Coordinates of C-alpha atoms and ligand atoms in Angstrom, one line a residue:
M119 CA 9.0 -57.9 -120.6
T120 CA 9.4 -61.0 -118.8
K121 CA 12.7 -61.9 -117.1
Q122 CA 13.4 -64.9 -116.5
L123 CA 15.6 -66.6 -114.6
K124 CA 17.2 -70.2 -112.5
G125 CA 18.9 -70.3 -109.2
I126 CA 19.4 -73.6 -107.8
A127 CA 16.5 -74.9 -106.9
V128 CA 17.1 -76.2 -102.1
S129 CA 13.8 -75.1 -100.6
D130 CA 10.7 -76.4 -101.8
G131 CA 7.9 -74.1 -102.8
I132 CA 6.2 -71.2 -105.1
A133 CA 5.8 -67.9 -103.8
V134 CA 3.8 -64.5 -106.1
A135 CA 5.5 -61.1 -103.9
K136 CA 6.2 -57.5 -104.4
A137 CA 10.1 -57.7 -104.0
Y138 CA 12.3 -56.6 -101.1
L139 CA 15.6 -56.4 -101.3
L140 CA 17.9 -56.2 -99.0
V141 CA 20.6 -53.8 -100.0
E142 CA 24.6 -54.1 -97.7
P143 CA 24.3 -50.6 -95.9
D144 CA 27.7 -48.3 -96.5
L145 CA 29.8 -49.9 -94.7
S146 CA 32.8 -47.9 -95.4
F147 CA 34.5 -45.3 -93.5
E148 CA 37.8 -43.8 -94.0
K149 CA 41.6 -45.1 -91.3
L150 CA 42.2 -42.8 -89.7
T151 CA 45.4 -41.6 -86.6
I152 CA 44.7 -40.7 -83.8
S153 CA 46.2 -39.7 -80.6
D154 CA 43.6 -41.6 -77.8
V155 CA 44.5 -44.5 -77.8
D156 CA 42.3 -45.7 -74.6
H157 CA 39.5 -43.7 -76.8
E158 CA 39.4 -46.2 -79.6
I159 CA 39.1 -48.7 -77.4
A160 CA 36.5 -47.8 -75.8
R161 CA 34.5 -47.2 -78.7
L162 CA 35.2 -50.9 -79.8
S163 CA 34.4 -52.1 -77.1
E164 CA 30.8 -50.4 -76.8
A165 CA 30.8 -51.3 -80.1
L166 CA 31.0 -54.7 -79.1
G167 CA 28.7 -55.4 -76.5
H168 CA 26.1 -54.2 -78.5
A169 CA 26.9 -56.1 -81.3
T170 CA 26.7 -58.6 -78.4
G171 CA 23.1 -58.3 -76.9
E172 CA 22.2 -57.5 -80.5
L173 CA 22.9 -61.4 -81.2
Q174 CA 21.2 -62.1 -78.6
L175 CA 17.6 -61.3 -79.2
I176 CA 18.5 -62.9 -83.0
R177 CA 19.6 -66.1 -80.7
D178 CA 17.0 -66.2 -79.3
K179 CA 14.3 -65.9 -81.7
A180 CA 16.1 -68.7 -83.4
A181 CA 15.7 -70.4 -81.6
K182 CA 11.9 -69.9 -80.9
S183 CA 11.1 -69.9 -84.5
L184 CA 13.7 -72.3 -85.8
G185 CA 14.8 -74.9 -82.7
E186 CA 18.1 -74.6 -80.1
E187 CA 19.7 -76.6 -82.9
E188 CA 19.1 -73.8 -85.5
A189 CA 20.3 -71.0 -82.6
Q190 CA 23.8 -72.6 -82.0
V191 CA 24.4 -70.9 -85.3
F192 CA 25.3 -67.3 -83.5
D193 CA 26.6 -69.3 -81.0
A194 CA 29.3 -69.1 -82.4
H195 CA 28.5 -66.3 -83.7
L196 CA 28.7 -64.8 -79.9
M197 CA 31.5 -67.2 -79.4
V198 CA 34.1 -64.8 -81.9
L199 CA 32.6 -61.6 -80.0
S200 CA 34.3 -62.6 -77.2
D201 CA 37.0 -64.0 -78.4
P202 CA 40.2 -63.7 -76.7
E203 CA 42.8 -63.9 -79.5
L204 CA 40.5 -61.3 -82.0
I205 CA 39.1 -59.2 -79.3
G206 CA 43.4 -58.4 -78.8
A207 CA 44.6 -58.4 -81.6
I208 CA 42.1 -55.4 -82.8
E209 CA 43.3 -53.9 -79.3
S210 CA 46.9 -54.0 -79.9
N211 CA 46.4 -53.5 -84.0
I212 CA 44.9 -49.6 -82.5
K213 CA 47.3 -49.0 -80.0
D214 CA 50.3 -50.8 -82.3
N215 CA 49.4 -48.6 -85.7
N216 CA 47.4 -45.5 -84.0
V217 CA 45.0 -45.6 -85.7
N218 CA 41.3 -45.4 -85.5
A219 CA 38.6 -48.5 -84.3
E220 CA 37.1 -49.2 -87.8
S221 CA 40.0 -49.4 -89.6
A222 CA 41.6 -52.3 -87.2
L223 CA 38.5 -54.1 -86.7
K224 CA 38.9 -54.5 -90.7
E225 CA 42.0 -54.8 -90.5
V226 CA 42.5 -58.3 -87.9
T227 CA 39.3 -59.7 -89.3
D228 CA 40.2 -59.3 -93.1
M229 CA 42.9 -60.9 -91.5
F230 CA 40.9 -64.1 -89.8
V231 CA 38.7 -64.4 -92.8
G232 CA 41.9 -64.1 -95.7
M233 CA 43.0 -67.6 -93.2
F234 CA 40.1 -69.6 -92.8
E235 CA 38.9 -68.9 -96.6
G236 CA 41.9 -69.9 -97.6
M237 CA 41.2 -73.4 -96.3
V238 CA 39.6 -74.3 -99.1
D239 CA 39.7 -78.2 -98.8
N240 CA 37.3 -77.4 -95.3
P241 CA 34.3 -76.9 -94.7
Y242 CA 34.5 -76.0 -91.0
M243 CA 37.1 -73.1 -91.1
Q244 CA 35.3 -71.9 -94.5
E245 CA 32.2 -71.6 -92.1
R246 CA 33.9 -69.7 -90.0
A247 CA 35.1 -67.2 -91.3
A248 CA 31.1 -66.6 -93.0
D249 CA 30.8 -66.1 -89.1
I250 CA 33.5 -63.5 -88.5
R251 CA 32.4 -61.7 -91.8
D252 CA 28.9 -61.5 -90.2
V253 CA 29.4 -60.3 -86.9
T254 CA 32.4 -58.1 -87.9
K255 CA 30.3 -56.5 -90.6
R256 CA 27.2 -56.1 -87.3
V257 CA 30.5 -54.7 -85.0
M258 CA 31.3 -51.2 -87.9
S259 CA 27.6 -50.6 -87.9
H260 CA 27.7 -50.1 -84.8
L261 CA 31.0 -48.5 -84.2
L262 CA 29.5 -45.9 -87.7
G263 CA 26.1 -44.8 -86.3
V264 CA 25.0 -47.3 -89.8
K265 CA 21.4 -49.1 -88.9
L266 CA 21.7 -52.6 -90.7
P267 CA 18.6 -53.8 -92.4
D268 CA 16.3 -55.0 -89.7
L269 CA 14.3 -58.1 -91.8
S270 CA 12.3 -58.8 -88.7
M271 CA 10.5 -55.7 -89.2
I272 CA 9.0 -56.8 -92.5
D273 CA 5.0 -56.4 -92.1
E274 CA 3.5 -57.2 -95.5
E275 CA 3.8 -60.7 -98.1
V276 CA 7.7 -59.9 -99.9
I277 CA 9.7 -62.3 -102.0
V278 CA 12.8 -61.3 -99.5
V279 CA 15.9 -60.2 -103.1
A280 CA 19.4 -60.3 -102.2
E281 CA 23.4 -60.5 -102.9
D282 CA 23.8 -63.9 -99.8
L283 CA 22.1 -64.2 -97.0
T284 CA 24.0 -64.9 -93.7
P285 CA 22.3 -66.7 -91.3
S286 CA 21.1 -64.3 -88.8
D287 CA 19.9 -62.6 -91.9
T288 CA 17.4 -65.6 -92.7
A289 CA 17.7 -66.1 -88.1
Q290 CA 15.0 -62.8 -88.5
L291 CA 12.9 -64.4 -92.0
D292 CA 8.8 -65.2 -90.3
R293 CA 7.3 -67.0 -92.8
K294 CA 4.3 -65.6 -92.4
F295 CA 5.6 -62.1 -94.9
V296 CA 8.6 -63.6 -96.5
K297 CA 6.9 -65.7 -98.5
A298 CA 11.0 -66.7 -100.4
F299 CA 13.9 -65.7 -101.2
V300 CA 16.7 -65.3 -103.9
T301 CA 20.1 -64.3 -103.9
N302 CA 22.8 -64.4 -106.6
I303 CA 25.3 -67.1 -104.2
G304 CA 24.9 -70.2 -102.1
G305 CA 24.1 -73.7 -102.9
R306 CA 22.2 -76.9 -101.6
T307 CA 24.3 -77.2 -98.5
S308 CA 24.7 -73.0 -97.5
H309 CA 24.0 -72.0 -93.8
S310 CA 21.5 -70.5 -95.5
A311 CA 19.7 -73.2 -97.6
I312 CA 19.9 -75.8 -95.0
M313 CA 17.5 -72.6 -92.7
A314 CA 15.8 -71.5 -95.7
R315 CA 13.9 -75.7 -95.4
S316 CA 13.2 -75.4 -91.7
L317 CA 12.0 -72.6 -91.4
E318 CA 9.7 -73.8 -94.9
I319 CA 10.1 -70.8 -96.7
P320 CA 10.9 -71.7 -100.3
A321 CA 14.3 -70.8 -101.9
V322 CA 16.4 -70.5 -104.1
V323 CA 19.9 -69.0 -105.2
G324 CA 22.6 -68.6 -106.3
T325 CA 21.0 -67.3 -109.6
Q326 CA 24.5 -64.7 -110.1
E327 CA 22.3 -61.4 -110.3
V328 CA 19.6 -61.2 -109.6
T329 CA 19.9 -58.0 -108.0
A330 CA 20.9 -56.9 -110.8
H331 CA 16.9 -57.6 -111.7
V332 CA 15.0 -56.6 -109.3
T333 CA 14.1 -52.9 -108.2
E334 CA 12.4 -52.6 -104.8
G335 CA 8.2 -53.5 -105.0
E336 CA 8.5 -54.5 -108.4
M337 CA 6.0 -58.7 -108.4
I338 CA 8.6 -61.7 -109.0
A339 CA 7.3 -64.9 -108.7
V340 CA 9.6 -68.0 -107.4
D341 CA 9.6 -71.0 -108.0
G342 CA 11.7 -73.0 -105.3
I343 CA 11.2 -76.8 -106.7
E344 CA 12.5 -75.9 -111.0
G345 CA 14.9 -72.5 -109.5
D346 CA 12.7 -70.0 -111.8
V347 CA 12.3 -66.7 -111.1
L348 CA 10.3 -64.4 -113.0
V349 CA 11.0 -60.8 -112.6
N350 CA 8.2 -59.3 -113.7
P351 CA 5.7 -61.5 -114.7
T352 CA 2.4 -61.3 -116.8
S353 CA -0.8 -61.7 -115.2
E354 CA -0.7 -65.4 -117.1
E355 CA 2.5 -66.0 -115.9
V356 CA 0.7 -65.5 -112.6
A357 CA -1.7 -67.0 -113.1
N358 CA 0.0 -69.9 -113.8
F359 CA 2.6 -69.7 -110.4
E360 CA -1.0 -69.5 -109.1
V361 CA -2.0 -73.0 -110.0
K362 CA 1.3 -74.2 -109.7
A363 CA 1.2 -73.1 -105.9
K364 CA -2.2 -74.4 -105.4
D365 CA -0.3 -78.1 -106.7
F366 CA 2.1 -78.0 -104.3
A367 CA -0.1 -77.0 -101.8
A368 CA -1.5 -80.2 -102.5
L369 CA 0.3 -82.1 -102.6
K370 CA 2.2 -81.2 -99.6
A371 CA -1.3 -81.8 -97.6
E372 CA -1.8 -85.3 -98.5
W373 CA 1.2 -86.4 -98.4
D374 CA 1.5 -84.5 -94.6
K375 CA -2.0 -87.2 -94.5
L376 CA 0.5 -89.7 -94.1
K377 CA 2.2 -89.2 -91.5
N378 CA 1.0 -91.7 -88.9
A379 CA 1.2 -93.6 -91.9
Q380 CA 3.4 -97.2 -92.9
T381 CA 5.5 -97.0 -95.9
V382 CA 4.0 -99.5 -98.4
T383 CA 4.1 -100.0 -101.9
A384 CA 1.6 -100.0 -105.0
D385 CA 1.0 -103.5 -103.9
G386 CA 1.6 -103.7 -99.9
K387 CA 5.3 -104.7 -99.4
H388 CA 6.0 -102.2 -96.9
I389 CA 9.8 -100.9 -96.9
E390 CA 10.9 -98.5 -93.9
L391 CA 11.8 -95.2 -94.4
A392 CA 14.0 -93.6 -91.9
G393 CA 15.0 -90.3 -91.0
N394 CA 19.5 -89.1 -90.8
I395 CA 20.3 -87.3 -88.2
G396 CA 23.9 -84.8 -87.4
T397 CA 22.1 -84.3 -83.1
P398 CA 19.7 -85.8 -81.8
K399 CA 17.8 -82.4 -81.8
D400 CA 17.0 -83.7 -85.1
L401 CA 14.1 -85.8 -83.2
E402 CA 12.1 -83.2 -83.9
G403 CA 12.9 -83.5 -87.6
V404 CA 12.3 -87.4 -88.6
N405 CA 9.4 -88.0 -85.8
G406 CA 7.9 -84.6 -86.9
H407 CA 7.9 -86.4 -90.7
G408 CA 7.4 -89.6 -89.7
G409 CA 10.3 -91.2 -89.7
E410 CA 10.0 -95.1 -89.0
A411 CA 13.4 -94.4 -88.2
V412 CA 16.1 -92.8 -87.8
G413 CA 18.8 -94.9 -90.4
L414 CA 21.8 -93.2 -89.6
Y415 CA 23.4 -91.3 -87.0
R416 CA 26.1 -89.1 -88.3
T417 CA 28.7 -88.7 -84.5
E418 CA 30.7 -87.0 -85.9
F419 CA 29.5 -84.2 -85.4
L420 CA 30.1 -84.9 -81.3
Y421 CA 32.9 -85.1 -82.1
M422 CA 33.2 -81.3 -84.3
D423 CA 30.4 -79.9 -81.9
S424 CA 32.6 -79.5 -79.1
P425 CA 36.6 -78.4 -77.9
D426 CA 37.7 -81.4 -77.0
F427 CA 37.3 -85.8 -77.2
P428 CA 33.4 -85.5 -75.9
S429 CA 33.9 -87.4 -73.2
E430 CA 32.5 -91.4 -72.4
D431 CA 29.7 -90.2 -70.2
D432 CA 28.5 -87.2 -72.9
Q433 CA 28.3 -89.0 -76.1
F434 CA 26.3 -91.6 -73.8
E435 CA 22.7 -89.1 -73.1
A436 CA 24.1 -87.9 -76.9
Y437 CA 22.9 -91.6 -78.1
K438 CA 20.8 -92.2 -74.8
A439 CA 18.9 -89.3 -75.5
V440 CA 18.3 -90.1 -79.4
L441 CA 17.0 -93.7 -78.7
E442 CA 14.1 -93.0 -76.0
G443 CA 13.5 -89.9 -78.7
M444 CA 12.9 -92.9 -81.2
E445 CA 10.4 -95.3 -78.1
G446 CA 12.4 -98.3 -79.6
K447 CA 11.9 -97.4 -83.3
P448 CA 16.1 -98.8 -85.0
V449 CA 18.8 -96.0 -84.2
V450 CA 21.4 -97.2 -86.4
V451 CA 24.6 -94.9 -84.8
R452 CA 27.8 -94.7 -86.8
T453 CA 30.8 -94.7 -85.6
M454 CA 32.7 -91.0 -85.8
D455 CA 33.3 -90.2 -89.5
I456 CA 36.0 -87.8 -89.3
G457 CA 38.7 -87.6 -91.7
G458 CA 37.8 -86.1 -95.7
D459 CA 36.6 -82.6 -95.4
K460 CA 35.8 -83.8 -91.8
E461 CA 38.0 -82.1 -89.1
L462 CA 39.4 -81.9 -86.2
P463 CA 40.8 -78.2 -84.8
Y464 CA 42.2 -81.2 -81.6
L465 CA 42.6 -83.8 -83.3
K466 CA 45.9 -82.9 -85.6
F467 CA 47.9 -85.6 -88.9
P468 CA 50.6 -84.4 -91.3
E469 CA 48.6 -82.9 -94.1
E470 CA 47.9 -85.2 -96.8
M471 CA 47.1 -85.0 -100.7
N472 CA 44.1 -87.4 -101.1
P473 CA 41.7 -86.5 -97.8
F474 CA 39.1 -88.5 -99.2
L475 CA 41.6 -91.0 -99.8
G476 CA 43.6 -90.9 -96.8
Y477 CA 43.2 -91.2 -92.9
R478 CA 39.5 -91.6 -91.7
A479 CA 37.3 -92.5 -90.7
I480 CA 37.8 -96.4 -89.4
R481 CA 41.4 -96.0 -90.3
I482 CA 41.4 -93.2 -87.4
C483 CA 39.6 -95.3 -85.1
L484 CA 41.5 -98.1 -85.1
A485 CA 44.7 -96.7 -85.3
E486 CA 43.1 -94.5 -82.0
D487 CA 41.6 -97.0 -80.6
E488 CA 41.1 -95.3 -77.4
M489 CA 39.3 -92.8 -78.4
F490 CA 36.9 -95.8 -80.5
R491 CA 37.0 -97.8 -77.5
T492 CA 35.6 -94.7 -75.7
Q493 CA 32.7 -94.0 -78.3
L494 CA 31.8 -97.8 -78.4
R495 CA 31.6 -97.9 -74.0
A496 CA 28.8 -95.4 -74.1
L497 CA 26.9 -96.6 -77.3
L498 CA 26.9 -100.4 -75.5
R499 CA 25.7 -98.3 -72.2
A500 CA 23.4 -96.9 -74.0
S501 CA 22.4 -99.8 -76.1
V502 CA 19.8 -100.5 -72.9
Y503 CA 17.8 -98.0 -73.8
G504 CA 16.2 -98.7 -77.1
N505 CA 17.2 -100.0 -80.8
L506 CA 20.6 -99.2 -81.4
R507 CA 22.5 -100.9 -84.4
I508 CA 26.3 -99.9 -84.3
M509 CA 27.3 -99.1 -87.9
F510 CA 31.2 -98.7 -89.2
P511 CA 31.9 -95.7 -91.6
M512 CA 34.4 -96.7 -94.6
I513 CA 34.7 -100.0 -94.6
A514 CA 36.7 -101.7 -97.2
T515 CA 38.4 -104.9 -95.9
L516 CA 36.8 -108.0 -94.0
G517 CA 39.5 -107.7 -91.7
E518 CA 38.4 -104.2 -90.9
F519 CA 35.7 -105.2 -90.0
R520 CA 36.7 -108.1 -88.1
E521 CA 38.6 -106.1 -85.9
A522 CA 36.1 -103.0 -85.1
K523 CA 33.7 -105.6 -83.8
A524 CA 36.4 -107.2 -81.6
L525 CA 36.7 -104.4 -79.9
L526 CA 33.4 -103.6 -79.6
L527 CA 33.2 -107.9 -77.8
E528 CA 35.7 -106.3 -75.6
E529 CA 35.1 -103.6 -74.5
K530 CA 31.5 -105.3 -74.1
A531 CA 32.8 -108.6 -71.9
K532 CA 34.3 -105.9 -70.0
L533 CA 31.7 -103.8 -69.2
I534 CA 29.2 -107.0 -68.7
A535 CA 32.8 -107.6 -66.3
E536 CA 31.7 -104.0 -64.4
G537 CA 28.4 -105.1 -63.3
I538 CA 26.9 -102.1 -67.0
E539 CA 24.1 -104.1 -68.6
V540 CA 24.7 -103.8 -72.3
K541 CA 21.8 -105.3 -75.2
D542 CA 22.2 -108.4 -76.3
D543 CA 21.0 -107.8 -79.6
I544 CA 22.5 -104.7 -81.1
Q545 CA 22.7 -106.1 -84.7
V546 CA 26.3 -104.6 -86.4
G547 CA 26.7 -103.6 -89.6
I548 CA 28.7 -101.1 -92.4
M549 CA 28.2 -98.6 -94.7
I550 CA 29.1 -99.8 -97.5
E551 CA 31.0 -96.3 -99.8
I552 CA 34.3 -98.1 -100.7
P553 CA 34.3 -99.5 -105.1
A554 CA 36.0 -102.8 -103.2
A555 CA 33.7 -104.1 -100.4
A556 CA 30.7 -103.4 -102.3
V557 CA 32.3 -105.8 -105.2
I558 CA 32.6 -108.7 -102.1
A559 CA 29.8 -107.7 -100.6
D560 CA 29.1 -111.1 -100.8
R561 CA 31.4 -112.2 -98.1
F562 CA 30.7 -109.7 -95.6
A563 CA 27.5 -110.5 -96.2
K564 CA 28.2 -114.1 -94.0
E565 CA 29.8 -111.5 -91.6
V566 CA 28.0 -108.0 -90.4
D567 CA 24.2 -108.0 -89.7
F568 CA 23.6 -105.4 -92.6
F569 CA 24.6 -102.8 -94.7
S570 CA 24.1 -99.2 -94.9
I571 CA 25.3 -97.6 -98.8
G572 CA 26.5 -94.7 -98.5
T573 CA 25.9 -93.3 -102.4
N574 CA 27.9 -89.8 -101.7
D575 CA 30.8 -91.7 -101.4
L576 CA 30.6 -94.8 -103.4
I577 CA 30.0 -92.4 -106.2
Q578 CA 33.0 -90.5 -106.3
Y579 CA 34.7 -93.7 -104.8
T580 CA 33.6 -95.7 -108.2
M581 CA 33.1 -92.6 -111.0
A582 CA 37.3 -91.4 -110.0
A583 CA 35.5 -87.3 -109.3
D584 CA 35.2 -85.8 -105.8
R585 CA 32.1 -84.8 -105.2
M586 CA 33.0 -81.3 -103.6
N587 CA 34.7 -80.1 -107.2
E588 CA 32.2 -79.1 -109.1
R589 CA 34.4 -79.5 -112.7
V590 CA 33.7 -83.4 -112.1
S591 CA 30.8 -82.9 -111.3
Y592 CA 29.0 -84.5 -114.2
L593 CA 31.1 -87.8 -113.3
Y594 CA 28.2 -87.7 -109.7
Q595 CA 25.8 -89.8 -111.8
P596 CA 24.1 -92.2 -109.2
Y597 CA 21.8 -93.3 -112.4
N598 CA 24.5 -93.9 -114.0
P599 CA 24.9 -98.3 -114.9
A600 CA 27.8 -98.9 -113.3
I601 CA 26.4 -97.6 -109.7
L602 CA 23.9 -99.6 -110.3
R603 CA 25.3 -102.8 -110.7
L604 CA 27.1 -101.9 -107.8
V605 CA 23.4 -101.3 -106.1
K606 CA 22.3 -104.5 -106.7
N607 CA 25.7 -106.6 -106.0
V608 CA 25.5 -105.5 -102.5
I609 CA 21.6 -105.7 -101.9
D610 CA 21.1 -109.3 -103.4
S611 CA 24.5 -110.1 -101.4
A612 CA 22.9 -109.3 -98.5
H613 CA 19.1 -110.5 -99.2
A614 CA 21.4 -114.3 -99.5
E615 CA 22.8 -114.8 -96.3
G616 CA 19.0 -113.2 -94.6
K617 CA 20.1 -109.7 -94.2
W618 CA 19.3 -106.8 -94.8
A619 CA 20.0 -103.5 -96.8
G620 CA 19.4 -99.6 -96.7
M621 CA 21.6 -96.5 -98.4
C622 CA 22.2 -93.2 -96.3
G623 CA 23.1 -91.6 -98.5
E624 CA 21.2 -88.7 -101.2
M625 CA 20.5 -91.1 -103.4
A626 CA 17.7 -92.4 -100.4
G627 CA 15.3 -89.7 -101.1
D628 CA 16.2 -88.7 -104.9
Q629 CA 13.0 -89.0 -107.0
T630 CA 14.2 -90.4 -109.7
A631 CA 16.4 -92.9 -108.1
V632 CA 14.0 -94.5 -105.7
P633 CA 11.6 -97.1 -108.9
L634 CA 14.8 -98.3 -109.6
L635 CA 16.1 -98.7 -105.3
V636 CA 12.4 -100.6 -104.7
G637 CA 12.9 -102.9 -107.7
L638 CA 15.6 -103.6 -106.8
G639 CA 15.3 -104.6 -103.2
L640 CA 16.3 -102.3 -101.3
D641 CA 14.5 -102.5 -97.4
E642 CA 15.4 -99.7 -95.4
F643 CA 15.5 -95.9 -97.3
S644 CA 17.1 -93.6 -94.7
M645 CA 16.7 -89.4 -96.0
S646 CA 16.8 -86.5 -94.7
A647 CA 14.0 -85.4 -92.9
T648 CA 12.2 -83.1 -95.4
S649 CA 12.2 -86.1 -97.8
I650 CA 10.4 -88.3 -96.0
L651 CA 7.0 -87.6 -96.7
R652 CA 7.1 -87.3 -100.0
T653 CA 9.0 -90.0 -100.5
R654 CA 6.4 -92.7 -99.3
S655 CA 4.5 -90.7 -101.4
L656 CA 5.7 -92.0 -104.0
M657 CA 6.3 -95.4 -102.2
K658 CA 2.5 -96.0 -103.3
R659 CA 2.8 -95.8 -106.0
L660 CA 5.2 -98.0 -106.7
D661 CA 4.5 -101.7 -108.1
T662 CA 7.3 -103.6 -107.5
T663 CA 7.6 -106.9 -109.6
R664 CA 7.4 -103.7 -112.5
M665 CA 9.8 -101.5 -110.3
A666 CA 11.9 -105.2 -110.6
E667 CA 12.0 -105.6 -115.0
L668 CA 12.4 -101.4 -114.5
A669 CA 15.4 -102.0 -112.5
N670 CA 16.7 -105.1 -114.4
K671 CA 16.2 -103.4 -117.4
A672 CA 18.0 -100.2 -116.6
I673 CA 20.5 -102.9 -116.0
T674 CA 21.1 -105.0 -118.0
E675 CA 20.1 -103.2 -121.2
C676 CA 21.1 -99.9 -120.9
D677 CA 24.4 -98.0 -121.2
T678 CA 23.9 -94.5 -119.7
A679 CA 22.7 -92.5 -116.6
E680 CA 20.2 -90.6 -119.3
E681 CA 19.4 -93.5 -120.7
V682 CA 18.6 -94.9 -117.1
V683 CA 16.5 -91.5 -116.7
A684 CA 14.3 -92.1 -119.4
L685 CA 13.5 -95.2 -118.9
V686 CA 12.6 -94.2 -114.9
N687 CA 10.5 -91.7 -116.3
E688 CA 8.4 -94.4 -118.7
Y689 CA 8.3 -95.7 -115.7
T690 CA 6.6 -94.0 -113.9
K691 CA 4.6 -92.0 -116.2
Ligands
PEP185 C1 27.5 -91.5 -97.6 O1 29.2 -91.6 -98.1 O2 26.4 -91.4 -98.7 C2 27.3 -91.3 -96.0 C3 25.9 -91.1 -95.9 O3 27.7 -91.2 -95.5 P1 29.2 -89.0 -95.6 O4 27.9 -88.3 -95.9 O5 28.7 -88.1 -94.0 O6 30.6 -88.8 -96.1
MG186 MG1 31.0 -91.4 -96.3

C-alpha cells in the first residue's frame, strides 16, 4: 500500500525512482585507558590527515559541480581540521586523561558543538556546530577504520533518503543519477536545501519520518513543488507523477525561453526583475536566470566571511566585480546590515534582550562611523565601474537617513578633493523595513531617490511576530491587508514624487503576492535568482488594469489574509 508523507518542498521538480537509503555508519567505540599517549596522538594526527585529504577532494568536486561559492563550506570544514584550539584540546584530553583518541575526539567536539548550538539566536554559530559535527564524523571513521557511505559512487537512478544530509553529502550528489532527495529533518534555509536548489535536484526535507517507512530499493515518488512523498506508489500514482513531471519540465522549458526576454505584463508594461545576491559569485545565478539588475546586494556577508573588518580595498574589489559583472545594469548595494541574527565575531556588543529591535544595521553604522565611512569610500570608488545605487537598511527616521547621506556626501567630497573619480549620478535610497518609515513614506519620498521594501523585516515588525519563531509563524502574513496597505502607501508615496519603489524581501518572488504587487504598481521586484524566470512568465500573463482592480479590492474589501488569497486565485484563474 502507498504510504503518503508530507514535508517542506525546498527544491522544485518531480521524480520517481528507487530509494537509496543513506544509513548512518556505526561509529560507536569503547572508551579505553591507554598508556602510550604518543601513539594515540599519532593515530589522531593520521586520521586528521586522511580526513583533510578526503575533504580536499570533495571540495574540488563541489567547486566543479556547484561553483566556488558553494564549495566554500568545505573551506570552513578544512579550517576546523586545522584549528589549533580544537586539536590542541583533543591532544590535551588524550594526555591528561590517558584515553584513546576516539574518546578524546568525541568529548572535545561534543563540548564545542554544545557551546555553539547553545547560541540559539545565532545561525552563524549554529552552522559552525554543524560543520564540527560533519568533520568529527569523518575523522572518527578514519580512527575506527569504518567507511563512510560514498554518495559519489552512485551509478544508477535513485532518490536518496536520509535522516539529514550534511553539506559534504550533498556536494557528492551527481544530478545525473540522484533524481531527488528526501530527509527527516531540515528547513528551507538549511545548507542542504540551498545546495539542492543550486544543483536543481528536487528535494523535500523535514518529513520527520521518511526513513522509518522506506526500505532500500523501494520505489518512491517525490514532488519538490508541493512537498509530497509517496512510498511504494501504485502504477496509477506513478503515472500521475510522470504527468506532473512532464508538465513541470515543459513549464521550465518555457521559463528558460524567457532568459533573454524583457519582463513585460500582458498589456505591455515593463517591470524590472532583479536578483538578490550575498557575494559577487552569486552574479552567475542572476545572469544565468536572466536578471535585469541586482536589487539587493547584502554586503554584510563580506564582513561575516572575514576574520576582521574587510579593508577598503577588499570591499572596493568586491563592489567593482559586481558592477562590472552586471555590465551597466543597475546594482543596488545595501550598506552593512549586521545585528539581529547576523553577528560579527570581531565586533562585540553587550548582549541584548531583543536583538532584532536593538543595535543593528544603520544604527551601528552611524555610531561607529569610521567603519561606515570605509564602506562608503569603497562604494564611491567603485561607482565608476557601473550603475551603482546605494541603499541604507533599517531606516526608522528621516534624521537617520539625512545623517547617513551626509556622511556619504562628505566622503564623496573628500575623494574628489584627493583626485579620485566618483560617479555623479548615484541614486541613494532606503530599505523600508520599519513600519514607522512605511507610514511616513510620503515625507521620505521627497528626499530619497528610491525605496526598496524589505518585507522579511517589515512583516515581522508590523505583525510583532519574530520571523525566526515557528510558534508565531502563523502571524507571518505577507497577504494580510495591513501589510498590503503599508506597501501601497510606500509605492504611492514614491510615485507622487516621481521616484521608484521596489521590493527585495521574499514576498517579491512569492507567486501569490506578485499579482497584488503588480496591481499596486511596484516598479522593481528583486528575488532569489531561481525565482526570476517563473516570475517573468507569470507577469506576462497579468494585465495591470485588472491587477489594479484586484489590489484595490484586496485592500478595501478583504478582512483577512485568507480572503486576499481567495481573491488572487479568482483573478488569476
Ligand atoms: C528584508 O528585511 O526584507 C530584507 C531583504 O533584508 P534581510 O532579509 O537581509 O533582513
Ligand atoms: Mg531586513
